[in-house]
XYZ file of C-alpha atoms in Angstrom:
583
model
C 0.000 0.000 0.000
C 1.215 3.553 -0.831
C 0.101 6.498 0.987
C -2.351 8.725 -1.966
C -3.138 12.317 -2.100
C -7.119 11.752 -2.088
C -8.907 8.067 -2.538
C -8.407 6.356 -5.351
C -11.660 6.034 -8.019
C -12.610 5.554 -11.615
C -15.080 5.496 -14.520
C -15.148 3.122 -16.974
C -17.201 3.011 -20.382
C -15.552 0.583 -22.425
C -18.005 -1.300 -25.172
C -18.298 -4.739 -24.851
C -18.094 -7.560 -27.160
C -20.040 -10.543 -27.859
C -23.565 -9.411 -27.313
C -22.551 -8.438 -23.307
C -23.760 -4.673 -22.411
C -20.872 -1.827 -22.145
C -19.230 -1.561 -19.207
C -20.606 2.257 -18.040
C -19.316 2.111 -14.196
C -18.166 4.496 -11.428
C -15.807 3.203 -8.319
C -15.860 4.913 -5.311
C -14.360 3.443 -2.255
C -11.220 1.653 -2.847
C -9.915 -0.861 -0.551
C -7.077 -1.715 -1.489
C -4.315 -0.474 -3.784
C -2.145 -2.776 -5.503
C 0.883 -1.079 -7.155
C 4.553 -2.574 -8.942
C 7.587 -0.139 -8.549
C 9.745 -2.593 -9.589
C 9.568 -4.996 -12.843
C 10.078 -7.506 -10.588
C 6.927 -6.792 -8.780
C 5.056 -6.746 -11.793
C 3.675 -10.336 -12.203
C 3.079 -10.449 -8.750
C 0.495 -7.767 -9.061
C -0.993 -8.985 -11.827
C -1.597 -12.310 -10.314
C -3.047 -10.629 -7.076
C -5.339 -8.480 -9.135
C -6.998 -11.684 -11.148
C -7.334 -13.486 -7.088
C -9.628 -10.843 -5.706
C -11.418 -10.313 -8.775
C -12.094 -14.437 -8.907
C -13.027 -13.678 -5.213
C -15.634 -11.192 -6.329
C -14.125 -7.574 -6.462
C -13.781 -5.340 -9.007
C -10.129 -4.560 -10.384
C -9.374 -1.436 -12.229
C -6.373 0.051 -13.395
C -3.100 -0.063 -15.734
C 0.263 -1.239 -16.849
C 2.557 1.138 -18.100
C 4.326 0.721 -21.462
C 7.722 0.520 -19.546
C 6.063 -3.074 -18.124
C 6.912 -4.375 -21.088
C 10.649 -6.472 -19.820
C 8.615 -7.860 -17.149
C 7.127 -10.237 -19.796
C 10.104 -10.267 -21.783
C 13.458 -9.369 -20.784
C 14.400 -8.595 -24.752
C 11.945 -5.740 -24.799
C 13.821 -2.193 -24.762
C 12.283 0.792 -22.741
C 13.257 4.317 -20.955
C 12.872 4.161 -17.180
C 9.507 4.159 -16.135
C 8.147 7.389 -14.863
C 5.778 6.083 -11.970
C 4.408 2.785 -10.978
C 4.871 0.112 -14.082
C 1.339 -1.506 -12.543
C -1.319 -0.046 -10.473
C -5.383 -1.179 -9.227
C -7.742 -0.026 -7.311
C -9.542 -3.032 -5.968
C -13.077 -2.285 -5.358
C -15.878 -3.893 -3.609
C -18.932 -2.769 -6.263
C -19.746 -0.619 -9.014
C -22.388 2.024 -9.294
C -24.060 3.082 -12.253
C -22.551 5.585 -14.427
C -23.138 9.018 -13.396
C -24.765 10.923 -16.221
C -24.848 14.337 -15.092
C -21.686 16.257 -15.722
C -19.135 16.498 -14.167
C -18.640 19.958 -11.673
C -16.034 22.409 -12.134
C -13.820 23.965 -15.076
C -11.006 23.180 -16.596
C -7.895 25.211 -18.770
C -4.626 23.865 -20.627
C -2.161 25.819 -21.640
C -0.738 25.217 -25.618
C 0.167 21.834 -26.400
C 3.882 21.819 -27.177
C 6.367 18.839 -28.126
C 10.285 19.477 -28.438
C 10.221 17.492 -32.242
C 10.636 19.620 -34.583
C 9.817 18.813 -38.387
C 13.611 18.519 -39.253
C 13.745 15.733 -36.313
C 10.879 14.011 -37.318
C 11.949 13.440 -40.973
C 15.074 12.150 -39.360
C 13.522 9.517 -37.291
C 11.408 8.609 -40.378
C 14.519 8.247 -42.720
C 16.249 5.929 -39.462
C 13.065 3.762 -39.631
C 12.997 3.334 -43.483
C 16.971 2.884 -43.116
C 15.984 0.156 -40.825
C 13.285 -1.342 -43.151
C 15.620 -1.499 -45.885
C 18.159 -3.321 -43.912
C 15.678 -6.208 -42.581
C 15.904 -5.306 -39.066
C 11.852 -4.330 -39.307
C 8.676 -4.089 -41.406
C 7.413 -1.426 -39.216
C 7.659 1.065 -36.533
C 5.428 2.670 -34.165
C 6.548 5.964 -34.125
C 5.517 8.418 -30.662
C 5.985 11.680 -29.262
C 4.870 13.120 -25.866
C 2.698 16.694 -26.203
C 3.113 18.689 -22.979
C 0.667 21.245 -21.524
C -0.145 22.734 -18.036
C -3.106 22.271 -16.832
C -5.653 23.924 -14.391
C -9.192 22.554 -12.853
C -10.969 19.853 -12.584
C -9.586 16.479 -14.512
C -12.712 14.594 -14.491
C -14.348 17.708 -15.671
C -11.391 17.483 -18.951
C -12.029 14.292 -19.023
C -15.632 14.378 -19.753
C -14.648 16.960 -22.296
C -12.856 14.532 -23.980
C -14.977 12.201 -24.004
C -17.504 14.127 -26.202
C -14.855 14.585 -28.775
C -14.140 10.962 -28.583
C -17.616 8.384 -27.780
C -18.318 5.030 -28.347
C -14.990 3.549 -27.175
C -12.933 2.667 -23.965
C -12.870 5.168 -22.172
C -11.454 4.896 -18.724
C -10.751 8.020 -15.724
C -8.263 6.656 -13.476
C -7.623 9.105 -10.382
C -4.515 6.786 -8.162
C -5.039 9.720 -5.708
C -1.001 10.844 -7.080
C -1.877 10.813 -10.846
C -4.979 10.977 -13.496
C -4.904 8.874 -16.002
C -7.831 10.279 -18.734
C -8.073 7.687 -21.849
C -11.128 8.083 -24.443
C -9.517 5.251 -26.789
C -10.929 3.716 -29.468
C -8.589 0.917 -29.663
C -9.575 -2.496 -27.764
C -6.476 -4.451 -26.927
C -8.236 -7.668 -25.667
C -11.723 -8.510 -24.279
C -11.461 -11.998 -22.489
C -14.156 -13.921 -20.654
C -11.916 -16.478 -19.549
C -12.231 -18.529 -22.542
C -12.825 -16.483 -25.539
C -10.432 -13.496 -26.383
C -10.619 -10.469 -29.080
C -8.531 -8.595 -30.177
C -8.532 -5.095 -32.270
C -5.772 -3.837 -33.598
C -6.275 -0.423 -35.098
C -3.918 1.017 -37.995
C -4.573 3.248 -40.855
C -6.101 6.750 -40.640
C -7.679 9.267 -42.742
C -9.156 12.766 -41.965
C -13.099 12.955 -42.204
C -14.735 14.864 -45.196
C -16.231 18.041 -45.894
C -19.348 16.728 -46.439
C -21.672 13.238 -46.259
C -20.281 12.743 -49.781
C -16.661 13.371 -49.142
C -16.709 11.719 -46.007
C -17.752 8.553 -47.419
C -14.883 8.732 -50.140
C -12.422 9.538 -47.364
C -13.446 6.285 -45.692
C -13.408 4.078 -49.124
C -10.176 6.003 -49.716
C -8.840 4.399 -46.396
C -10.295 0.510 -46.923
C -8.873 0.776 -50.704
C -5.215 2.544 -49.626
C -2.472 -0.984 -50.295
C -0.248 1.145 -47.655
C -3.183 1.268 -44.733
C -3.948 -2.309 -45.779
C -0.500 -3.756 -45.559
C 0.366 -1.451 -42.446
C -2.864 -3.162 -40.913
C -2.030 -6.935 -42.138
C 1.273 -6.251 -40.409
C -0.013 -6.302 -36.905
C -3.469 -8.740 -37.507
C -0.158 -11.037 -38.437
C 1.447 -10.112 -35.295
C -1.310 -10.350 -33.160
C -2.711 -13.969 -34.601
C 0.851 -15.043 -33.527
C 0.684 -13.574 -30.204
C -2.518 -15.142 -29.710
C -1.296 -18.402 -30.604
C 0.972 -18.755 -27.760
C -1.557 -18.867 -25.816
C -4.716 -20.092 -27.944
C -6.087 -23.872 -28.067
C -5.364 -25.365 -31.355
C -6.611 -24.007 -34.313
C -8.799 -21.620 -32.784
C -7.439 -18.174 -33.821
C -9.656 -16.957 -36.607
C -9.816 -13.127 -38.243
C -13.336 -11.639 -38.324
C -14.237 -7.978 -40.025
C -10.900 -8.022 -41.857
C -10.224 -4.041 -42.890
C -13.049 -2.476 -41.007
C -13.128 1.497 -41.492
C -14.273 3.124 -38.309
C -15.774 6.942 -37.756
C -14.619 8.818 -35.221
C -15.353 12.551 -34.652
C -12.146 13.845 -36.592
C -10.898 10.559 -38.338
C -11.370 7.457 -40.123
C -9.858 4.511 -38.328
C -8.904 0.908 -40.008
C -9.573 -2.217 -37.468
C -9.459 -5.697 -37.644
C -10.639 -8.432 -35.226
C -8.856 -10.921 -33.885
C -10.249 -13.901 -31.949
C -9.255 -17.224 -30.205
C -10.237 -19.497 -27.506
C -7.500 -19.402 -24.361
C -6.100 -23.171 -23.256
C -7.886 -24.175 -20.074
C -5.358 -22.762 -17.334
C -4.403 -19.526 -19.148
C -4.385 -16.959 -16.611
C -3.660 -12.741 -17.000
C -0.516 -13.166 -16.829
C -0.124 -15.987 -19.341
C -2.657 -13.415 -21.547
C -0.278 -10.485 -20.591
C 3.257 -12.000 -21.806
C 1.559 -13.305 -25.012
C 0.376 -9.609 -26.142
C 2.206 -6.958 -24.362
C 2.551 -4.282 -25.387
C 0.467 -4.361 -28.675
C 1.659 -4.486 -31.934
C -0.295 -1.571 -33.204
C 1.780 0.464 -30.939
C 5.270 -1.024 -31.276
C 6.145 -2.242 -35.038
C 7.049 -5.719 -36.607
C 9.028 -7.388 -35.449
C 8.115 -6.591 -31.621
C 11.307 -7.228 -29.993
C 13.243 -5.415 -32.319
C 10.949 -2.402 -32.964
C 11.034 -1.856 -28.673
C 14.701 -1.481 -29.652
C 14.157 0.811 -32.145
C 11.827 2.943 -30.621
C 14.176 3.493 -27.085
C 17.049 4.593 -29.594
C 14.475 6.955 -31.432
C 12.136 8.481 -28.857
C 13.870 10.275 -25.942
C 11.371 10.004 -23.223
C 9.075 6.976 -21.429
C 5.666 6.510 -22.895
C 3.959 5.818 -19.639
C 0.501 4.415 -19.716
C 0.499 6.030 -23.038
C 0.622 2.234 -25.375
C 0.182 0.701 -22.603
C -3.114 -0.853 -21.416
C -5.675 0.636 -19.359
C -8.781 -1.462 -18.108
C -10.975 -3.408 -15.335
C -10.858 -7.080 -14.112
C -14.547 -8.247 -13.682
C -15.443 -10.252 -10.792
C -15.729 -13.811 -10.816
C -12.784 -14.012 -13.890
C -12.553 -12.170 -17.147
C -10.953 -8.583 -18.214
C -11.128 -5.991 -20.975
C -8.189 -3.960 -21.940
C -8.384 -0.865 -23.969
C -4.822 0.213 -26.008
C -4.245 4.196 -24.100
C -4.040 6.028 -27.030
C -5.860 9.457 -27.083
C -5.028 9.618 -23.623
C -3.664 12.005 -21.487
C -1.607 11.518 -18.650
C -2.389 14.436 -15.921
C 0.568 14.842 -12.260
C 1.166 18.012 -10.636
C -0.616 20.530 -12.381
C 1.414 19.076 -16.262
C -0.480 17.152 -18.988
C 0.912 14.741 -21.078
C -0.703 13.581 -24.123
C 1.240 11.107 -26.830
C 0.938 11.387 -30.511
C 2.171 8.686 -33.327
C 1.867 6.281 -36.333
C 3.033 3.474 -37.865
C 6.002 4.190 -40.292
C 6.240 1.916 -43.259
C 8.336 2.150 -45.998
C 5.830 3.621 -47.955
C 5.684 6.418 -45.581
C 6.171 10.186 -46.619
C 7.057 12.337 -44.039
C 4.280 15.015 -44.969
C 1.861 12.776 -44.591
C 2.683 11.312 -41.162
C 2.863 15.065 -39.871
C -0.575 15.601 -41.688
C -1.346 12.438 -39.804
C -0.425 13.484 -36.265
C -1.789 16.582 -36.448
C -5.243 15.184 -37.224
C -4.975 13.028 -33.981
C -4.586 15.637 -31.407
C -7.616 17.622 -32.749
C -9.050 15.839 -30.047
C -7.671 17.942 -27.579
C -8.189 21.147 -29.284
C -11.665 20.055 -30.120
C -12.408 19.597 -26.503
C -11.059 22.825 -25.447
C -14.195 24.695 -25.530
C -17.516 23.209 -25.036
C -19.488 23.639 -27.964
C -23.405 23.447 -28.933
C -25.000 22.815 -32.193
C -27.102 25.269 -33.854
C -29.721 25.416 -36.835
C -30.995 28.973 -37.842
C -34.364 28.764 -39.468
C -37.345 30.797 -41.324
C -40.524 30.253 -39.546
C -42.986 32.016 -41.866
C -47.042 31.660 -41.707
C -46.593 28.901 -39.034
C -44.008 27.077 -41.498
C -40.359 26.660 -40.939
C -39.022 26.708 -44.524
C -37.118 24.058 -45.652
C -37.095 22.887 -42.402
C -36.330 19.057 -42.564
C -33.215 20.169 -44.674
C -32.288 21.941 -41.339
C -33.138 18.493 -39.105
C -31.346 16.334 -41.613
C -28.092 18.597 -41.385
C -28.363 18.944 -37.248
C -28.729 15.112 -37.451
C -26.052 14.511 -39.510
C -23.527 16.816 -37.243
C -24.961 15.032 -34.522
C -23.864 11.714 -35.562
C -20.412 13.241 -36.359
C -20.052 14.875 -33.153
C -20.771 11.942 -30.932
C -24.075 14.683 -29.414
C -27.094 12.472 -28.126
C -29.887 12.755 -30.893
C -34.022 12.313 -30.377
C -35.696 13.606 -33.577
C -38.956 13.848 -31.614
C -37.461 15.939 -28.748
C -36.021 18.263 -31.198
C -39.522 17.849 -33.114
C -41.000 18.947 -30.285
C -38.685 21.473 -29.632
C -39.808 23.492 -32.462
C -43.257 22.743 -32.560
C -43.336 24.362 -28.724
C -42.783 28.155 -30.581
C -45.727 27.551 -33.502
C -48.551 28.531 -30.598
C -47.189 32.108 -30.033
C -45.820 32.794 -33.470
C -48.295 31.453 -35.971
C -48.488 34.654 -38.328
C -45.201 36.386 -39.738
C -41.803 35.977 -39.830
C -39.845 34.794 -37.438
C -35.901 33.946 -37.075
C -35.981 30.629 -34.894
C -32.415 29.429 -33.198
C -32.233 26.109 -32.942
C -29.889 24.785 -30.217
C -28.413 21.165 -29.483
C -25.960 20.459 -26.490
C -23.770 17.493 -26.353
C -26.244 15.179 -24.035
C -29.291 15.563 -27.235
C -31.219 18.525 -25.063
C -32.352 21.352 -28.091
C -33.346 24.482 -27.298
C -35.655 26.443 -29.481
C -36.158 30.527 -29.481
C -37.967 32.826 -31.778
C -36.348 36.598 -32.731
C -38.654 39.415 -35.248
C -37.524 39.302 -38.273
C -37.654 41.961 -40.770
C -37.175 41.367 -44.551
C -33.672 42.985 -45.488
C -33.454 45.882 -48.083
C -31.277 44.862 -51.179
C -29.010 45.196 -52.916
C -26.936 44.464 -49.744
C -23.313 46.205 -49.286
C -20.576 43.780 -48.526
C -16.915 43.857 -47.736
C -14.194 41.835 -48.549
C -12.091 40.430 -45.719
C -8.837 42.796 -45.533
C -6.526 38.997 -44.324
C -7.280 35.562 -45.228
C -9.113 32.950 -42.366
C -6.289 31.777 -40.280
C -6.222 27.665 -39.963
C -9.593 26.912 -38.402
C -10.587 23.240 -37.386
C -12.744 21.701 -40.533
C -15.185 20.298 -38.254
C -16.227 23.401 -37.240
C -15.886 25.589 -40.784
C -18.345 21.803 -42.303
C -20.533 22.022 -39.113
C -22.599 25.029 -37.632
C -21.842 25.066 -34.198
C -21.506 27.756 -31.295
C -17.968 27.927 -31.622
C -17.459 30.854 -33.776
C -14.429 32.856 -33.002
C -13.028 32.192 -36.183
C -16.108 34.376 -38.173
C -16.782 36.783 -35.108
C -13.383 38.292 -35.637
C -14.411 39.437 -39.059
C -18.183 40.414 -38.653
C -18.466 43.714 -39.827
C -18.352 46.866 -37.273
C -18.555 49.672 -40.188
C -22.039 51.153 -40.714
C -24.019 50.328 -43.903
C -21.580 46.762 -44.493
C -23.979 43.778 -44.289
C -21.355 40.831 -43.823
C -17.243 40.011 -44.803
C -16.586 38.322 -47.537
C -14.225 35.283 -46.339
C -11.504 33.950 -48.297
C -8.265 31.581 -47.206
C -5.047 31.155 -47.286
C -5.026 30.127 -50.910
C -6.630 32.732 -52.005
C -9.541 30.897 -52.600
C -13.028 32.875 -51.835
C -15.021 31.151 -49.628
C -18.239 32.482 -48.188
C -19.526 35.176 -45.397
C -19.574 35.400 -41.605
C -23.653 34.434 -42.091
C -24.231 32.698 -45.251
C -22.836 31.263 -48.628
C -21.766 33.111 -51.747
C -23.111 32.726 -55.016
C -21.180 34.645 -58.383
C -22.037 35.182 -62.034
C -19.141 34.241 -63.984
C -18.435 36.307 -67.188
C -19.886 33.605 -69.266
C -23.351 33.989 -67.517
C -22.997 30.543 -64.557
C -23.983 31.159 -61.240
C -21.432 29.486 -59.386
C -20.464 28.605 -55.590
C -17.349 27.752 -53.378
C -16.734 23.871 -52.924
C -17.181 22.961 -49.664
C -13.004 21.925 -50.334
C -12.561 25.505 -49.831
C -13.783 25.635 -46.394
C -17.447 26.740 -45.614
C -20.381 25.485 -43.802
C -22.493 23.574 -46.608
C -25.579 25.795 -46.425
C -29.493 24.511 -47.145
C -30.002 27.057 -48.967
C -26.880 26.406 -51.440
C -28.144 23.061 -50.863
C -31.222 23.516 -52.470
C -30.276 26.147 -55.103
C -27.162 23.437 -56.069
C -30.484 20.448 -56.203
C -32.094 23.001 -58.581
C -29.382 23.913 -61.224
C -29.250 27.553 -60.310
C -25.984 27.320 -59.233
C -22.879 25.305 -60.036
C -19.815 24.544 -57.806
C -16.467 26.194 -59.537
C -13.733 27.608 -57.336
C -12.972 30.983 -57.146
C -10.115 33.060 -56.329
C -9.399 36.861 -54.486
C -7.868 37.544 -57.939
C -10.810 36.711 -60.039
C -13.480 38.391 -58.292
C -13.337 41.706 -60.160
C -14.270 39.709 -63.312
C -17.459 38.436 -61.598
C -20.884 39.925 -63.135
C -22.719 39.971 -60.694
C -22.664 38.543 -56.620
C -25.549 37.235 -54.026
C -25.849 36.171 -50.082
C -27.507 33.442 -49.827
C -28.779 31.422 -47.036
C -32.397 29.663 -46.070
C -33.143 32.175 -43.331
C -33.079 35.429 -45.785
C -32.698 33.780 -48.918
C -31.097 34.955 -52.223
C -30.230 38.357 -51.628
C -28.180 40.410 -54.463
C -24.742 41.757 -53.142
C -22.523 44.686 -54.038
C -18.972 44.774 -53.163
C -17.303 47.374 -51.560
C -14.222 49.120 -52.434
């Protein structure tokens, strides 16, 4: 036992396999903490951990990546940087606690000490390596760094939202928070049957329904994400083996793309049935760490990895999970995690390097995986802006369909006859005229509907174009309408007369106003738009106008504006409104 700062708890929501329910628990209450300083201590603890939960308690907790000799002396590491093993042991589980959690929460920037110049290097060492035999792959990692402030169950709610429908886990050891919202399952075993999911291959979501669904075809169809996948289903059948009856490991959902709020992820299953006597341990030296998070071969990519990375990964590629009572245990892989001690938060970032691997593309890759963190920065709400005219919102299932589908994206909670309902609450006091209706959506599914007076707007409107292009702004929230709009507040208009900035980017591409979509008259007489690859909020009423012919999508730059005939604001609330630009 080791003296902690407060008492140890937890919250687990890990999905569960098999037709068993999730796992949605809070532990309060620990009795007993069972820690390993030493990687001598670490089988021990292991094998304490599976007695009391065959007595009947509840284990939860996890084994740092620098655990990893303790199986296998062969395995290379950095020195660990606090307990290689640590449970709580707890006597029950209560139900998950769905209100949120109290209290706020800041970070400061993320920074990491790799710069690009470094990170090509390590990349050229790995494909040196390839080309020499000593590996097929490597699992490349960096630590990001931030301070942090507040409440970490608070954060790790937070992240959660950004990151749902995986295995997530809040570990508080009283000295440390661990806060994981991974997607990846590393095993889920009843004592019999085991699964594993290795996850490799990633692609950015789309701008749209349409793109999205090519990003994720993109992905399943990509020979590099296939054969960096194949890799470690390979790897892992073998691990398995070690410890699988005869002829029992089988690969189910081969190449699997899954959505996640800012990326595409490629999965594979992996199952087998354990020989009768296998215990967590025996489960432990077969598949730790996991493949997807140290290259092929294993030994030799550990030793790759402590030459190239410069600091311990901690539970970071570790595994982070719960020991049920009476036998069994599920096992998430800690990526997207952060690692929270003494006011500093550490969050690792990586990929697999192949030798197909471009630099630019792993950096593209890494910097789509910690939008997680920036997402959850700033609690955000979904919003709908609608015409409610003669006790009619116009084109108003347009407007549902788009909230649903940003819904889905965002991981919010969704009850089309809530939000139904919602609306239908404001026809009883504004039946006759027009009416601007904000329609709002918080993360847990609860809308909120109000009514404004609105007036019909005097054309042709005066508009401005933006004086600087839109700095780098999160796609999810240029493709999604959402209450997070510091990126367009900063150029609404403040001069007298102006009805709305015209937006353009860092390519000199025109994109669309602070309020609505543009629509131009080329010189040859098409009404054209921005592609949503520009980035800009896919409108209903472009939409519909798009549906209809009127207007066609072409790309247009800063330069060739003069040459335009003619220019319009459109949007569903005010419709198509003819524009004039000013000088």
């Amino acid at each position: 036992m080791h003296a902690a700062r407060r008492p140890p708890r937890a919250l687990v929501d890990f999905l569960s396999e098999d037709g068993r329910p999730p796992l949605r628990l809070a532990f309060e209450g620990c009795r007993e903490v069972l820690r390993a300083d030493t990687l001598a201590e670490v089988r021990t603890v292991l094998q304490a951990a599976e007695r009391h939960a065959a007595a009947g308690a509840w284990c939860v907790g996890f084994v740092r990546y620098e655990a990893a000799p303790a199986f296998d002396a062969a395995f290379e590491v950095h020195p660990a940087d606090g307990p290689l093993v640590w449970f709580g042991v707890f006597d029950s589980a209560a139900p998950w606690p769905d209100a949120p959690a109290a209290g706020a929460w800041s970070t400061g920037p993320w920074q990491s000490e790799l710069a690009r110049a470094a990170f090509d290097a390590r990349i050229a060492r790995i494909h040196q390596a390839i080309r020499g035999g000593e590996t097929y792959q490597i699992n490349l990692t960096e630590p990001l760094s931030s301070g942090f402030q507040g409440e970490a169950e608070a954060w790790f709610r937070a992240l959660q939202r950004e990151q749902p429908q995986g295995y997530a886990a809040f570990i508080d050891t009283g000295e440390e928070q661990l806060l994981s919202v991974s997607p990846e399952l590393f095993f889920d075993w009843d004592g019999e049957r085991i699964r594993s999911r290795p996850m490799k291959g990633t692609a950015p979501r789309g701008d749209d329904a349409l793109s999205d669904a090519r990003q994720a075809a993109a992905l399943l169809a990509s020979e590099k994400e296939r054969a960096e996948n194949l890799m470690i289903v390979d790897l892992i059948r073998n691990d398995l083996s070690r410890i699988a009856r005869p002829h029992s490991v089988k690969v189910e959902q081969l190449f699997q793309a899954r959505a996640w709020p800012t990326v595409w992820q490629m999965t594979s299953d992996v199952l087998a049935r354990t020989r009768e006597g296998t215990g967590l341990v025996d489960v432990f030296e077969a598949l730790f760490p996991c493949g997807s998070v140290t290259g092929v071969p294993k030994v030799r990519a550990t030793g790759l990895i402590r030459s190239l990375e410069t600091a311990p990964r901690g539970v970071y590629c570790g595994a982070a999970g719960v020991l049920r009572p009476g036998g069994g245990a599920i096992f998430n892989v800690p990526i997207r995690t952060v690692q929270l001690r003494d006011g500093r938060a550490v969050c690792g970032i990586g990929s697999g390097i192949t030798i197909d691997a471009r630099p630019e593309g792993e950096w593209d890759e890494w910097r789509n995986k910690r939008r997680f963190l920036e997402a959850a920065a700033a609690p955000f709400t979904l919003i709908e802006t609608l015409r409610l005219e003669g006790g009619v919102f116009i084109h108003g299932d347009a407007h549902l369909a788009r909230l649903q589908a940003s819904a889905a994206h965002f991981g919010f909670g969704w009850d089309g006859a809530r939000v139904r309902q919602a609306l239908d609450g404001l026809l009883a006091g504004h039946a006759e005229g027009a009416w601007r209706v904000r329609l709002l959506l918080d993360a847990a599914g609860q809308p909120k509907a109000e009514a404004f007076a609105f007036a019909p707007t005097a054309t042709p409107v005066r508009i401005r174009l933006a004086t600087r292009p839109m700095e780098t702004v999160h796609p999810d929230f240029l493709r999604h309408k959402t209450s997070r709009r510091a990126h367009y507040s900063r150029f609404e208009p403040t001069e007298p007369g102006i009805f709305d900035t015209l937006l353009h980017n860092t390519d000199g591409e025109v994109t669309e106003f602070t309020r609505g979509n543009l629509a131009a008259l080329t010189p040859d007489g098409d009404w054209i738009t921005p592609p949503l690859s520009a980035g800009l909020l896919p409108g209903v009423g472009r939409g519909r106008w798009l549906a209809e012919g009127r207007i066609r999508e072409a790309r247009l730059t800063v330069d060739a504006l003069p040459q335009m005939r003619a220019l319009a604001f459109v949007n569903s609330l005010r419709g198509w409104l003819p524009a004039e630009l000013v000088d």
